[in-house]
mmCIF file of C-alpha atoms and ligand atoms in Angstrom:
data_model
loop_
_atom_site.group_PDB
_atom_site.id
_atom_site.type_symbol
_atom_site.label_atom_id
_atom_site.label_comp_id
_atom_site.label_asym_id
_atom_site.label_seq_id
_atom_site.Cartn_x
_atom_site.Cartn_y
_atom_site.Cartn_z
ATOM 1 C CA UNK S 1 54.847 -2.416 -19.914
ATOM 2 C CA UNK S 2 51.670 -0.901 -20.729
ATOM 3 C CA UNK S 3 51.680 3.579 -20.639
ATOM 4 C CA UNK S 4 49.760 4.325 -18.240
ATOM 5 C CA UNK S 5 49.722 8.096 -19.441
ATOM 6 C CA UNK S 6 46.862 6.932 -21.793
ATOM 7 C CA UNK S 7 45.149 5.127 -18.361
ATOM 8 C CA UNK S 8 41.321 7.079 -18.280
ATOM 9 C CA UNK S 9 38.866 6.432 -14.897
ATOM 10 C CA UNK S 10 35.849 5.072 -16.027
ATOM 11 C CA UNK S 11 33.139 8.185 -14.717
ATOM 12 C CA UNK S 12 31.290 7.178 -12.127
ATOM 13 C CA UNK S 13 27.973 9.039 -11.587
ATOM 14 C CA UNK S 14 25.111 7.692 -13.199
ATOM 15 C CA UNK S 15 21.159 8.113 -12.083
ATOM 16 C CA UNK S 16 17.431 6.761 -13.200
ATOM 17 C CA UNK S 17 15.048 9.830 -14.388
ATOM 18 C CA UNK S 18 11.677 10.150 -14.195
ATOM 19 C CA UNK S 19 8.217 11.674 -13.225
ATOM 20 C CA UNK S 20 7.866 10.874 -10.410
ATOM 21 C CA UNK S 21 11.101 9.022 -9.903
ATOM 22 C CA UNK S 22 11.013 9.284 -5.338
ATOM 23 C CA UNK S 23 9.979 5.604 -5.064
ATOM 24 C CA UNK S 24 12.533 4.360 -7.225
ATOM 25 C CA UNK S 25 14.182 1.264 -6.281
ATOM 26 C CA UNK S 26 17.207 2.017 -8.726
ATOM 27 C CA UNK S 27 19.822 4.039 -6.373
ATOM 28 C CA UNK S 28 19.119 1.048 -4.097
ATOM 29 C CA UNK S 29 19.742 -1.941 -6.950
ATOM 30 C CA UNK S 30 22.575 -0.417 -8.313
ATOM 31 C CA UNK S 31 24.157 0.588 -5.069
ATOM 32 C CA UNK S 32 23.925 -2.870 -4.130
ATOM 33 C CA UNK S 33 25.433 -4.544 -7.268
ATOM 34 C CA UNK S 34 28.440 -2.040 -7.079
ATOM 35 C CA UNK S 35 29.226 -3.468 -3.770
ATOM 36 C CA UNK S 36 29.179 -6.645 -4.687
ATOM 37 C CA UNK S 37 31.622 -5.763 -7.853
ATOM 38 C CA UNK S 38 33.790 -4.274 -5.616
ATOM 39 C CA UNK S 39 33.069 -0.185 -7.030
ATOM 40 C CA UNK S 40 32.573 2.806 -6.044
ATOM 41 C CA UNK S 41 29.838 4.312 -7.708
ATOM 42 C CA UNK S 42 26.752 7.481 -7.015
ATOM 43 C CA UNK S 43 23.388 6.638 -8.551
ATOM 44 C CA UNK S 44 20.784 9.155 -7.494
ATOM 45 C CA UNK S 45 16.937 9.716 -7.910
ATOM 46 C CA UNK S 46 16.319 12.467 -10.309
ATOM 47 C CA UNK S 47 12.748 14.125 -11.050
ATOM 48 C CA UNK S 48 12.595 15.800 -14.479
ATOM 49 C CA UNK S 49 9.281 17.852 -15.473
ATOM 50 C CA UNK S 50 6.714 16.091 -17.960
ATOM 51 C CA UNK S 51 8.101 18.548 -20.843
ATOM 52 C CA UNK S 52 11.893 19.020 -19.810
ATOM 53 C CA UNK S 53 13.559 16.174 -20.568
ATOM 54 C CA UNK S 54 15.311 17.285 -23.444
ATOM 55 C CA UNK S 55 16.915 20.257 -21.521
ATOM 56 C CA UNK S 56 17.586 17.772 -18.361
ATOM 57 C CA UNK S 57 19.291 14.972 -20.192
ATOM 58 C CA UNK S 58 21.537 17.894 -21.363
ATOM 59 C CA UNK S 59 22.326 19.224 -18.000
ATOM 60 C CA UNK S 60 23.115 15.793 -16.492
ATOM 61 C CA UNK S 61 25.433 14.989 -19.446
ATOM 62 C CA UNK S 62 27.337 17.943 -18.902
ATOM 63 C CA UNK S 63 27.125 17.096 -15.005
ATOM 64 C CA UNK S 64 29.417 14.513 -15.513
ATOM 65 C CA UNK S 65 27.213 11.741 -15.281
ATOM 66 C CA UNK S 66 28.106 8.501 -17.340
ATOM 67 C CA UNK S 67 24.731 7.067 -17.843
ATOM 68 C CA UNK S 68 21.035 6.953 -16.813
ATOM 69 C CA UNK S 69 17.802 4.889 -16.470
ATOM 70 C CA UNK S 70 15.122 6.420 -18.191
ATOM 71 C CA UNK S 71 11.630 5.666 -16.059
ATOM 72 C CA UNK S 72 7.882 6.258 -17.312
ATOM 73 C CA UNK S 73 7.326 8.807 -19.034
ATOM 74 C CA UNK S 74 10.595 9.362 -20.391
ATOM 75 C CA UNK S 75 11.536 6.085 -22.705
ATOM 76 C CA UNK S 76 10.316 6.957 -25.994
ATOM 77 C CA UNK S 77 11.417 10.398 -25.331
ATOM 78 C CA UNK S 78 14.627 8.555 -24.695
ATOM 79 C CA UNK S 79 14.559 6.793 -27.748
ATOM 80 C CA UNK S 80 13.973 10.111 -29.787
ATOM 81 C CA UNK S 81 17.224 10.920 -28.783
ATOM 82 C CA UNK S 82 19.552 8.523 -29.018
ATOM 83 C CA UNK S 83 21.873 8.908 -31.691
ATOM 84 C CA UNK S 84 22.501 5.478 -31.742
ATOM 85 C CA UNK S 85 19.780 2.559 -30.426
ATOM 86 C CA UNK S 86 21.099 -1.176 -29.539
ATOM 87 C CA UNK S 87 18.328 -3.830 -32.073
ATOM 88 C CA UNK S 88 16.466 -4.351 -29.085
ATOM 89 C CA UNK S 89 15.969 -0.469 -28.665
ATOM 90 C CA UNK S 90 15.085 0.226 -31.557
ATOM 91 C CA UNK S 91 12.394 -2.881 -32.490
ATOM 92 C CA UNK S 92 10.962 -1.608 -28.805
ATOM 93 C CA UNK S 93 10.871 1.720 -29.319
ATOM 94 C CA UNK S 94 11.496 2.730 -26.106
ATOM 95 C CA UNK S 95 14.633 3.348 -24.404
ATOM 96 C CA UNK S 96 15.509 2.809 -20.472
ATOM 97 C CA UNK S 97 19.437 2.320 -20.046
ATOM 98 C CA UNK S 98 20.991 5.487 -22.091
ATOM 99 C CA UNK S 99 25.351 5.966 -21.947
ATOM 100 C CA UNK S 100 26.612 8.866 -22.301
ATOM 101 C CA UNK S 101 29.916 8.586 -25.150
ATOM 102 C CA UNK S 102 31.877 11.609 -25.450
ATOM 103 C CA UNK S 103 30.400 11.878 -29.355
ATOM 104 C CA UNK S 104 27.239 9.862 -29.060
ATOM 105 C CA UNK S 105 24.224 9.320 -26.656
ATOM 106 C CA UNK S 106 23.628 5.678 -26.627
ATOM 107 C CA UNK S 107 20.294 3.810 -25.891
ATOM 108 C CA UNK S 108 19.413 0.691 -24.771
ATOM 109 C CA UNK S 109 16.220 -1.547 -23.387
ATOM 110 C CA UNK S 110 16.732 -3.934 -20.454
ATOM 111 C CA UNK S 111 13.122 -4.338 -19.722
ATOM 112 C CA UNK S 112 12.493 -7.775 -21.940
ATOM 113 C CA UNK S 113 15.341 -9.559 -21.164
ATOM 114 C CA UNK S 114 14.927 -8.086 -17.579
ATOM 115 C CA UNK S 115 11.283 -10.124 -17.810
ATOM 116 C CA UNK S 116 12.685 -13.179 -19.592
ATOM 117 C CA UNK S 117 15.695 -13.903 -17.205
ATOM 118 C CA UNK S 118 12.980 -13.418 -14.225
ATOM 119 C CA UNK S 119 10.497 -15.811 -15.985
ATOM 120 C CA UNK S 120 13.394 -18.219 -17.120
ATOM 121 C CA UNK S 121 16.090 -17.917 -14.473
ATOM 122 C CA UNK S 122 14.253 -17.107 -10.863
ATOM 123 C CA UNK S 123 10.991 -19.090 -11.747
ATOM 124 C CA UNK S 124 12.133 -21.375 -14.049
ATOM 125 C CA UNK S 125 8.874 -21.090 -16.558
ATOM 126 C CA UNK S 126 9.359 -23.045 -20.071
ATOM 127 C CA UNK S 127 8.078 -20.294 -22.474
ATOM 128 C CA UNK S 128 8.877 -22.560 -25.579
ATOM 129 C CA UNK S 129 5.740 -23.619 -26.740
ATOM 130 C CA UNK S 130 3.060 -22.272 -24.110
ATOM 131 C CA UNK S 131 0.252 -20.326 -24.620
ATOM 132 C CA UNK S 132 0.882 -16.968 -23.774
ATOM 133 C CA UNK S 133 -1.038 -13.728 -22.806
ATOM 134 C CA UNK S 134 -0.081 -10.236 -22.472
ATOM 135 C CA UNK S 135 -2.158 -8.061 -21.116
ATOM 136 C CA UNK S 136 -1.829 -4.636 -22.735
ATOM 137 C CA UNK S 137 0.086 -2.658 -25.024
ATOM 138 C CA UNK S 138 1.844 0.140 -23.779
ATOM 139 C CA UNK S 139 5.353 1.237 -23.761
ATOM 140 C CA UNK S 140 6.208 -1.864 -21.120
ATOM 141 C CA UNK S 141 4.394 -4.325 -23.867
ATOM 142 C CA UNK S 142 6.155 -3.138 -26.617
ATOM 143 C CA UNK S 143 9.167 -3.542 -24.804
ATOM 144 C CA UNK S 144 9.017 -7.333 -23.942
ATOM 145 C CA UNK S 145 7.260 -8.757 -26.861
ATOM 146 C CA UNK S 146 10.285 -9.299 -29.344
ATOM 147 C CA UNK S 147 11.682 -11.555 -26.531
ATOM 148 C CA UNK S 148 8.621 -13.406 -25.367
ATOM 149 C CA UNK S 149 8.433 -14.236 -29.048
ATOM 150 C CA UNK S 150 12.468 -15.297 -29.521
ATOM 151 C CA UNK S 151 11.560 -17.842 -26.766
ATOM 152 C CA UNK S 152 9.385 -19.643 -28.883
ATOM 153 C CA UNK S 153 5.881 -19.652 -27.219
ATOM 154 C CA UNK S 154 2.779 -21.836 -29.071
ATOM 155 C CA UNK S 155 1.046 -18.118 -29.476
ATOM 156 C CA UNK S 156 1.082 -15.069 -28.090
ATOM 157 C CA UNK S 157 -2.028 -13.423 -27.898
ATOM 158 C CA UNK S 158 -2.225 -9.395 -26.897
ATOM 159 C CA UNK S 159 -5.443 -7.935 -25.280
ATOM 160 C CA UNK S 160 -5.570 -4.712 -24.328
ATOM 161 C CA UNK S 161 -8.199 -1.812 -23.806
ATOM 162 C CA UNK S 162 -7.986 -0.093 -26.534
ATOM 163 C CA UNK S 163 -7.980 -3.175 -29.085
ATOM 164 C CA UNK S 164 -6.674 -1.322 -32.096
ATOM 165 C CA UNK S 165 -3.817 -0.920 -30.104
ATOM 166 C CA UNK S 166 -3.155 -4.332 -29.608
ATOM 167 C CA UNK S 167 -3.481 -4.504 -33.121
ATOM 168 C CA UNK S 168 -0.916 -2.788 -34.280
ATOM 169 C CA UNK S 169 1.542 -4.216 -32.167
ATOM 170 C CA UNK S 170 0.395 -7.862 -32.597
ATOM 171 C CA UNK S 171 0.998 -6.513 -36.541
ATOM 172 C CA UNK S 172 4.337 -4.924 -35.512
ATOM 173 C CA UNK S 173 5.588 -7.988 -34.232
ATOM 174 C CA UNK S 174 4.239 -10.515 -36.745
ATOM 175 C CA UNK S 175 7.376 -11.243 -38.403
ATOM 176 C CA UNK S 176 8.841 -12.876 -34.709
ATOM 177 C CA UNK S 177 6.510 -15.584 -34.191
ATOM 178 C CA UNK S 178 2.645 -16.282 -33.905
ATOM 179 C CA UNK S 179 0.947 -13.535 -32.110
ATOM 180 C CA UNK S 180 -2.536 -11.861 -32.357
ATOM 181 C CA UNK S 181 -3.952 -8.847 -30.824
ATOM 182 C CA UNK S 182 -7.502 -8.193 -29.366
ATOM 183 C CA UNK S 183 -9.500 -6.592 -27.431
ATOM 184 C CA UNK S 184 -10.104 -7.373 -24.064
ATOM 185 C CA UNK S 185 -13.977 -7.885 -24.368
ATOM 186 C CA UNK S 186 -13.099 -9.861 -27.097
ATOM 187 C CA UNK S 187 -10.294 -12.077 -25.595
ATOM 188 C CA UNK S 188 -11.788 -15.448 -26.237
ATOM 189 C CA UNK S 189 -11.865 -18.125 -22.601
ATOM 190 C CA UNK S 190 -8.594 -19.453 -24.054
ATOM 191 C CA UNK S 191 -6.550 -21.387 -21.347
ATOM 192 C CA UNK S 192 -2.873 -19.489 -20.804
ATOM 193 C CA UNK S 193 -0.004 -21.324 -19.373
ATOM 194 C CA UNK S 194 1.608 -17.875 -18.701
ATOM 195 C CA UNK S 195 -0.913 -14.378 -18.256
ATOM 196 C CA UNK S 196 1.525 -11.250 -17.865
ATOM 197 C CA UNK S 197 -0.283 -8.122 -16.872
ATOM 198 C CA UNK S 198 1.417 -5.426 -18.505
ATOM 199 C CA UNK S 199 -1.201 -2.470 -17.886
ATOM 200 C CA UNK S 200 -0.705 0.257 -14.948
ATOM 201 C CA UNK S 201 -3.893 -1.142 -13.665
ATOM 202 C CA UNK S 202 -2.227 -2.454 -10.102
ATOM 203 C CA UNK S 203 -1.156 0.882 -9.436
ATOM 204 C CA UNK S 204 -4.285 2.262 -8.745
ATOM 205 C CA UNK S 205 -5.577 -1.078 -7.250
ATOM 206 C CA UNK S 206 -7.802 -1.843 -10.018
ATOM 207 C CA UNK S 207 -7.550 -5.030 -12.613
ATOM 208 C CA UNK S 208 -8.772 -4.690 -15.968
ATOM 209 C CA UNK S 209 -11.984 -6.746 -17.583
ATOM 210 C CA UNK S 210 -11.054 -10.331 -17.987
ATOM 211 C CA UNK S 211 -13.498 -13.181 -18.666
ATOM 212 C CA UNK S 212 -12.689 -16.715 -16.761
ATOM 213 C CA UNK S 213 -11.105 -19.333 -17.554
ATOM 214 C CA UNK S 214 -7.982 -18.024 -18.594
ATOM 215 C CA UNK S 215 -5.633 -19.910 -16.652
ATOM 216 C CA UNK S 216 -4.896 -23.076 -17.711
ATOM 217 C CA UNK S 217 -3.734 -26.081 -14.949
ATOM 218 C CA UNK S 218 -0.844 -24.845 -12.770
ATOM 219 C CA UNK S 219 -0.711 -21.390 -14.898
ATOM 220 C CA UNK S 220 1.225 -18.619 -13.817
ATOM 221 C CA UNK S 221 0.249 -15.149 -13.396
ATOM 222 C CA UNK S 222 2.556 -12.451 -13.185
ATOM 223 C CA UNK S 223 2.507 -8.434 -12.787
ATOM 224 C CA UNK S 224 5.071 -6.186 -13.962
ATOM 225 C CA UNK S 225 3.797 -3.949 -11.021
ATOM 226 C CA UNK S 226 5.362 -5.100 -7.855
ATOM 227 C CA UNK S 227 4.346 -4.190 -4.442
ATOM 228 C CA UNK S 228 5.259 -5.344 -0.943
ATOM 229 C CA UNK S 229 1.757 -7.121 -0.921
ATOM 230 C CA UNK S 230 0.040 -9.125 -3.658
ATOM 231 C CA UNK S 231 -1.266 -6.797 -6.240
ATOM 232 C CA UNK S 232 -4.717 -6.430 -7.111
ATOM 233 C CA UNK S 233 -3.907 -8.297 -10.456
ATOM 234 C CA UNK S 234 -2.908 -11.236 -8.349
ATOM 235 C CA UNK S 235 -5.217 -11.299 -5.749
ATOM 236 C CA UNK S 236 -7.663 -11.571 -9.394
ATOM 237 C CA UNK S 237 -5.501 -14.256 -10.640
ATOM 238 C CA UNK S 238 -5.486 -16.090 -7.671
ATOM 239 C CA UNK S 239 -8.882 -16.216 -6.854
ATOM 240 C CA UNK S 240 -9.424 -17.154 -10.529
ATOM 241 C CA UNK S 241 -7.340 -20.391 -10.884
ATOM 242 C CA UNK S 242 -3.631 -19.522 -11.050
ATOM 243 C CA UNK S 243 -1.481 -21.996 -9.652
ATOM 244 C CA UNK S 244 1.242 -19.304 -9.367
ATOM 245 C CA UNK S 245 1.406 -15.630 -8.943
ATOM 246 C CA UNK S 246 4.852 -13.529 -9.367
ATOM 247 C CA UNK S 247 5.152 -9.477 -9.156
ATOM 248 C CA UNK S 248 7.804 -7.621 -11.409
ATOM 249 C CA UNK S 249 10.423 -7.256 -8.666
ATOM 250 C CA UNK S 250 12.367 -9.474 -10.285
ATOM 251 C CA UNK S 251 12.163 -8.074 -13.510
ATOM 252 C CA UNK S 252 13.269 -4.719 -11.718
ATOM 253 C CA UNK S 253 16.662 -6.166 -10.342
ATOM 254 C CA UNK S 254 17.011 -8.005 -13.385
ATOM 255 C CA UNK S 255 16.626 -5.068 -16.292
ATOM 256 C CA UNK S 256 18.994 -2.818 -13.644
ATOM 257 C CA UNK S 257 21.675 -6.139 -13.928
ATOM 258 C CA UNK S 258 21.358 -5.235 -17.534
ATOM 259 C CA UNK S 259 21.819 -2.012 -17.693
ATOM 260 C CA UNK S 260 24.837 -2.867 -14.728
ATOM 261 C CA UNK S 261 26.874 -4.765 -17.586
ATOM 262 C CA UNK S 262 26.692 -2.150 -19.823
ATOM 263 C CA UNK S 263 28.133 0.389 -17.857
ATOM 264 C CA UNK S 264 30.537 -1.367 -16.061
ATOM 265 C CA UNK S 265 30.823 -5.117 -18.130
ATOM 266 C CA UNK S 266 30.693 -7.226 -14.505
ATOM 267 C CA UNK S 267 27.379 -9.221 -14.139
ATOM 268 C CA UNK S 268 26.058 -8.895 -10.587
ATOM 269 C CA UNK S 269 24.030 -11.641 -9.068
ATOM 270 C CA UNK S 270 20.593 -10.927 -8.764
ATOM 271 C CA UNK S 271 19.157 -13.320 -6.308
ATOM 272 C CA UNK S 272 20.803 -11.819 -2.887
ATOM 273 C CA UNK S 273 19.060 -8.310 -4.388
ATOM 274 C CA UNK S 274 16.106 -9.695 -4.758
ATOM 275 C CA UNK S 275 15.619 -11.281 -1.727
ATOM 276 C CA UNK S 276 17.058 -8.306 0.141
ATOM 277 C CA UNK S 277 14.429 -5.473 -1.227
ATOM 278 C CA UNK S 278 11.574 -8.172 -1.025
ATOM 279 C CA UNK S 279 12.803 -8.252 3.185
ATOM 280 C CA UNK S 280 13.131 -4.660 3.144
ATOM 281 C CA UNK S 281 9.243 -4.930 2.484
ATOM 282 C CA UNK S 282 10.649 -2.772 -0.548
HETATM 283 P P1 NAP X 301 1.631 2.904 -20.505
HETATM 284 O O1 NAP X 301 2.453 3.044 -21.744
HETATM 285 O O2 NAP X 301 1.004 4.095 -19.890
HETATM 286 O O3 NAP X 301 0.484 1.805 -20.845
HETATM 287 C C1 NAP X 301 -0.526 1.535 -19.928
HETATM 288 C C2 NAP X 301 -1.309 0.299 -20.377
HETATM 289 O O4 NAP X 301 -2.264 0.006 -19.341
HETATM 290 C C3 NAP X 301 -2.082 0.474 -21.663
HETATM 291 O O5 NAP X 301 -2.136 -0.751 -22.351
HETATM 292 C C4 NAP X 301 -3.496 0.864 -21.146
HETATM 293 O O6 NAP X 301 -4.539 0.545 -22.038
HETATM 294 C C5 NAP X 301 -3.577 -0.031 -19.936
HETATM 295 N N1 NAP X 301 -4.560 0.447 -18.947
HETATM 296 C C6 NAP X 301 -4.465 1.542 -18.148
HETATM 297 N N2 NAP X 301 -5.565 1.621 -17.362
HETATM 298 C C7 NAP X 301 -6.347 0.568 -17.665
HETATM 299 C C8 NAP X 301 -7.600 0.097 -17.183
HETATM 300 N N3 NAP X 301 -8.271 0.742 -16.211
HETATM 301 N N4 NAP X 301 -8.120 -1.052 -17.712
HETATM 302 C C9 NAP X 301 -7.448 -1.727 -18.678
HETATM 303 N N5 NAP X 301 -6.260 -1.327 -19.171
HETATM 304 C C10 NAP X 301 -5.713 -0.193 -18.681
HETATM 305 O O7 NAP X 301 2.485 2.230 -19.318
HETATM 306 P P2 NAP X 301 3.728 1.236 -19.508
HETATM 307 O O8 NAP X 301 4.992 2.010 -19.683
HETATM 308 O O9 NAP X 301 3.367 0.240 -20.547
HETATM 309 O O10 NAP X 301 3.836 0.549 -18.069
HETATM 310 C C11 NAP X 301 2.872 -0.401 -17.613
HETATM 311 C C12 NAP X 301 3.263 -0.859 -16.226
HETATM 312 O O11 NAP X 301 4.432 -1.677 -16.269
HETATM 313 C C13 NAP X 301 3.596 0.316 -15.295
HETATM 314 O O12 NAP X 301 2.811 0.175 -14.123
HETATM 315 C C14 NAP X 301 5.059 0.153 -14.972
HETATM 316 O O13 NAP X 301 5.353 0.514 -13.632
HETATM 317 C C15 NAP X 301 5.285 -1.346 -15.179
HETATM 318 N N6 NAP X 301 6.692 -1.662 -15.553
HETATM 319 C C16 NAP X 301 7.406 -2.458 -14.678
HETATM 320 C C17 NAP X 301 8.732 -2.795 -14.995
HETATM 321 C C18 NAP X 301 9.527 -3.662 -14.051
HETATM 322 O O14 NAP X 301 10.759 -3.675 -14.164
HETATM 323 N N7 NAP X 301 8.887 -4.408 -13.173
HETATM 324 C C19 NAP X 301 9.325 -2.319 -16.178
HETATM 325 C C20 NAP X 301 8.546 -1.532 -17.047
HETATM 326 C C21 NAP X 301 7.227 -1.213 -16.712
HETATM 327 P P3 NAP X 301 -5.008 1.604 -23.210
HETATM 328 O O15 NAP X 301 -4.056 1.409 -24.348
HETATM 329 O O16 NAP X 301 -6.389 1.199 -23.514
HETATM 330 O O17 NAP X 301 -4.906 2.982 -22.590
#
């Protein structure tokens, strides 16, 4: 018989931080995978201030709380802090999913294989050996590159802005597979079987430069913003030849499943989440 005197709850609070943080989806996701597992859990919303995340990560630990997701502009803030970083942490750079150990703050990023079960699982896109194009290189880049590239594409090629930026990463990265970074003025009318926009562009309703011609037959476009209408990067992509257009919803649900089986070790399904937020018109 096994002594229970040693039995410990598992804590129970956990949260997603962030400025802003209001219009996350998070409490939401994770409310409705704990449901589904059968657990009780509270997952709020909480704002920190641009320069006091140091001091609130501090106060939620000693709140109690078990774990958070870390939003914009907090991950590499995050990943400054962890005292210990998962691989795909640490090649990213950027943390989102951190656990709270009684000795140890733990970090974690969801966000790539977030993107590659979406691509993979939900829209069933073959990544091995297509032409791929990201379209920036920001924190969210930098996060989903090492497993674009472990999926085996024909090239990866990075545009982004600021080219030397794209640079570095494309340099970064050069030891998982064949990747290149330019500029976007400079992004040669290469077909892509798969364009991800990676900027913050569809935010503010804008797209960034592209030439034509960069979708090749049947190509898919995709947006790590999502939105409860098309984005403005997909209304672009559209118009300009993409036989299919997906937001990042999925990617959303699908990074929080991540972080879900960390904390807790079930795997929720995905799908009825999904489908419900997309309903909910978000
Ligand atoms: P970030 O670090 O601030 O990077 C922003 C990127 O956008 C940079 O590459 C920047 O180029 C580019 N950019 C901004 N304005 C532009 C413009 N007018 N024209 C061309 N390029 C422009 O942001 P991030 O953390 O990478 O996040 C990017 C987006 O991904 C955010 O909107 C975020 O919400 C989304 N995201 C979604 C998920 C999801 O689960 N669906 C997960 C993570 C992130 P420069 O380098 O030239 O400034």
């Amino acid at each position: 018989m096994s002594d229970l005197s040693d039995f410990q709850p598992r804590a129970s609070r956990f949260a997603v931080v962030g400025h802003p943080v209001a219009h996350s989806k998070s409490p939401q996701i994770h409310q409705a995978f704990a449901s589904q597992c059968g657990l009780t859990l509270e997952y709020q919303a909480l704002a920190l201030e641009p320069d006091g995340f140091e001091q609130g990560l501090r106060n939620i630990r000693a709140g109690g709380f078990a774990g958070v997701n870390v939003t914009v502009p907090f991950k590499q803030a995050a990943w400054r802090l962890s005292d210990r970083l998962s691989e795909r942490a640490c090649t990213a750079q950027a943390v989102n999913t951190l656990s709270f150990e009684d000795e140890a703050i733990v970090g974690d990023n969801t966000d790539g294989v977030g993107l590659l079960r979406d691509l993979e699982q939900n829209l069933t896109v073959t990544l091995a050996r297509s032409r791929v194009l990201v379209i920036g290189a920001g924190g969210a880049a930098q996060g989903i590159l090492q497993p674009l590239l472990t999926a085996g594409p024909a090239e990866l090629v990075i545009a982004n802005r600021t080219g030397v930026r794209a640079q570095e990463l494309a340099m970064a990265f050069a030891g998982a597979g064949d990747t290149s970074g330019v500029a976007l003025e400079d992004l040669a009318q290469t077909a892509f079987e798969i364009v991800i926009n990676a900027t913050s562009t569809s935010l503010a309703g804008e797209v960034p430069v592209l030439p034509q011609g960069l979708f090749a037959p049947g190509a898919l476009a995709y947006d790590l913003v999502y939105a409860n209408t098309p984005t403005a990067f997909l209304r672009w992509a559209h118009d300009a030849g993409a036989g299919h257009t997906a937001d990042g919803l999925g990617m959303l649900v699908e990074q929080a499943a991540e972080s879900f089986w960390i904390w807790h070790g079930q795997r929720p399904h995905t799908r009825p989440v999904i489908a419900a937020l997309r309903g909910a018109k978000l």
